[in-house]
Every structure is written in C-alpha cells, then in structure tokens.
Amino acid sequence: SDEQKKLAEWRSHNSPGIPHAMLGRTNAMGVMLQIYTRVTNTKALRYFMDPEAAIAWVKRFDQQ
C-alpha cells in the first residue's frame, strides 16, 4: 500500500535508536505500524493519535 511504502521510506532515513513518535488520525495506520514494529523488533517507534501521549512517551524513552 502507499502508506506502507511511505513508512518504509521514512524509516530508511531515520536512525532506529532515536525514539520516533508518529502522529496520525486513523486506527488503520496504527495497526500497520504495530505490525511493522513487531516484524522489525523496533522499540523506538510508536504511533499515537494524541500528541500529548506521544510527547510523554518520547520523554520516558529518553530516561530508559
């Protein structure tokens, strides 16, 4: 799908060790990202629909 291609391209340009909170508006994108993170065993990438939750997650990730 187009969203899957965009996600793969985005990940190729971003370091996997840095936390990345992706914001979106659809549950479908969140499910696709969840599958991607499981397959690639990526711990530094999460999908959020709430910007405040995304910021809190990035802050907690940096403290780990």
PDB file of C-alpha atoms in Angstrom:
ATOM      1  CA  SER A   1       0.000   0.000   0.000  1.00  0.00           C
ATOM      2  CA  ASP A   2       1.038   3.621  -0.320  1.00  0.00           C
ATOM      3  CA  GLU A   3       1.100   4.072   3.459  1.00  0.00           C
ATOM      4  CA  GLN A   4       3.380   1.054   3.838  1.00  0.00           C
ATOM      5  CA  LYS A   5       5.790   2.435   1.231  1.00  0.00           C
ATOM      6  CA  LYS A   6       5.823   5.827   2.952  1.00  0.00           C
ATOM      7  CA  LEU A   7       6.562   4.194   6.294  1.00  0.00           C
ATOM      8  CA  ALA A   8       9.416   2.088   4.896  1.00  0.00           C
ATOM      9  CA  GLU A   9      10.929   5.145   3.208  1.00  0.00           C
ATOM     10  CA  TRP A  10      10.594   7.214   6.377  1.00  0.00           C
ATOM     11  CA  ARG A  11      12.339   4.537   8.472  1.00  0.00           C
ATOM     12  CA  SER A  12      15.201   4.293   5.980  1.00  0.00           C
ATOM     13  CA  HIS A  13      16.003   7.977   6.608  1.00  0.00           C
ATOM     14  CA  ASN A  14      15.735   7.903  10.416  1.00  0.00           C
ATOM     15  CA  SER A  15      18.023   6.349  12.987  1.00  0.00           C
ATOM     16  CA  PRO A  16      16.438   3.326  14.701  1.00  0.00           C
ATOM     17  CA  GLY A  17      17.998   4.208  18.083  1.00  0.00           C
ATOM     18  CA  ILE A  18      16.226   7.543  18.406  1.00  0.00           C
ATOM     19  CA  PRO A  19      12.618   7.486  19.639  1.00  0.00           C
ATOM     20  CA  HIS A  20      10.121   8.414  16.954  1.00  0.00           C
ATOM     21  CA  ALA A  21       6.515   9.101  17.832  1.00  0.00           C
ATOM     22  CA  MET A  22       4.373   9.096  14.725  1.00  0.00           C
ATOM     23  CA  LEU A  23       1.123  11.026  14.877  1.00  0.00           C
ATOM     24  CA  GLY A  24      -1.891  10.086  12.838  1.00  0.00           C
ATOM     25  CA  ARG A  25      -5.641  10.098  12.699  1.00  0.00           C
ATOM     26  CA  THR A  26      -6.550   6.583  11.629  1.00  0.00           C
ATOM     27  CA  ASN A  27      -6.534   3.303  13.501  1.00  0.00           C
ATOM     28  CA  ALA A  28      -5.597   1.513  10.255  1.00  0.00           C
ATOM     29  CA  MET A  29      -2.223   3.278  10.143  1.00  0.00           C
ATOM     30  CA  GLY A  30      -1.688   2.448  13.800  1.00  0.00           C
ATOM     31  CA  VAL A  31      -2.335  -1.245  13.189  1.00  0.00           C
ATOM     32  CA  MET A  32       0.014  -1.271  10.213  1.00  0.00           C
ATOM     33  CA  LEU A  33       2.739   0.437  12.243  1.00  0.00           C
ATOM     34  CA  GLN A  34       2.203  -2.003  15.110  1.00  0.00           C
ATOM     35  CA  ILE A  35       2.720  -4.937  12.728  1.00  0.00           C
ATOM     36  CA  TYR A  36       5.827  -3.266  11.289  1.00  0.00           C
ATOM     37  CA  THR A  37       7.354  -2.724  14.731  1.00  0.00           C
ATOM     38  CA  ARG A  38       6.727  -6.351  15.684  1.00  0.00           C
ATOM     39  CA  VAL A  39       8.241  -7.723  12.477  1.00  0.00           C
ATOM     40  CA  THR A  40      11.321  -5.490  12.698  1.00  0.00           C
ATOM     41  CA  ASN A  41      11.551  -5.652  16.512  1.00  0.00           C
ATOM     42  CA  THR A  42      11.708  -1.856  16.620  1.00  0.00           C
ATOM     43  CA  LYS A  43      11.324  -0.475  20.127  1.00  0.00           C
ATOM     44  CA  ALA A  44      11.932   3.194  19.290  1.00  0.00           C
ATOM     45  CA  LEU A  45       8.880   3.743  17.081  1.00  0.00           C
ATOM     46  CA  ARG A  46       5.308   4.207  18.249  1.00  0.00           C
ATOM     47  CA  TYR A  47       2.104   5.503  16.717  1.00  0.00           C
ATOM     48  CA  PHE A  48      -0.096   7.957  18.564  1.00  0.00           C
ATOM     49  CA  MET A  49      -3.323   9.756  17.840  1.00  0.00           C
ATOM     50  CA  ASP A  50      -2.808  12.042  20.864  1.00  0.00           C
ATOM     51  CA  PRO A  51       0.133  14.488  20.677  1.00  0.00           C
ATOM     52  CA  GLU A  52       0.421  14.767  24.475  1.00  0.00           C
ATOM     53  CA  ALA A  53       0.752  10.984  24.845  1.00  0.00           C
ATOM     54  CA  ALA A  54       3.419  10.990  22.117  1.00  0.00           C
ATOM     55  CA  ILE A  55       5.463  13.660  23.916  1.00  0.00           C
ATOM     56  CA  ALA A  56       5.197  11.803  27.226  1.00  0.00           C
ATOM     57  CA  TRP A  57       6.363   8.559  25.589  1.00  0.00           C
ATOM     58  CA  VAL A  58       9.413  10.230  24.000  1.00  0.00           C
ATOM     59  CA  LYS A  59      10.364  11.769  27.346  1.00  0.00           C
ATOM     60  CA  ARG A  60      10.061   8.400  29.117  1.00  0.00           C
ATOM     61  CA  PHE A  61      12.034   6.684  26.325  1.00  0.00           C
ATOM     62  CA  ASP A  62      14.938   9.098  26.813  1.00  0.00           C
ATOM     63  CA  GLN A  63      15.061   8.260  30.533  1.00  0.00           C
ATOM     64  CA  GLN A  64      15.410   4.493  29.965  1.00  0.00           C
TER      65      GLN A  64
END
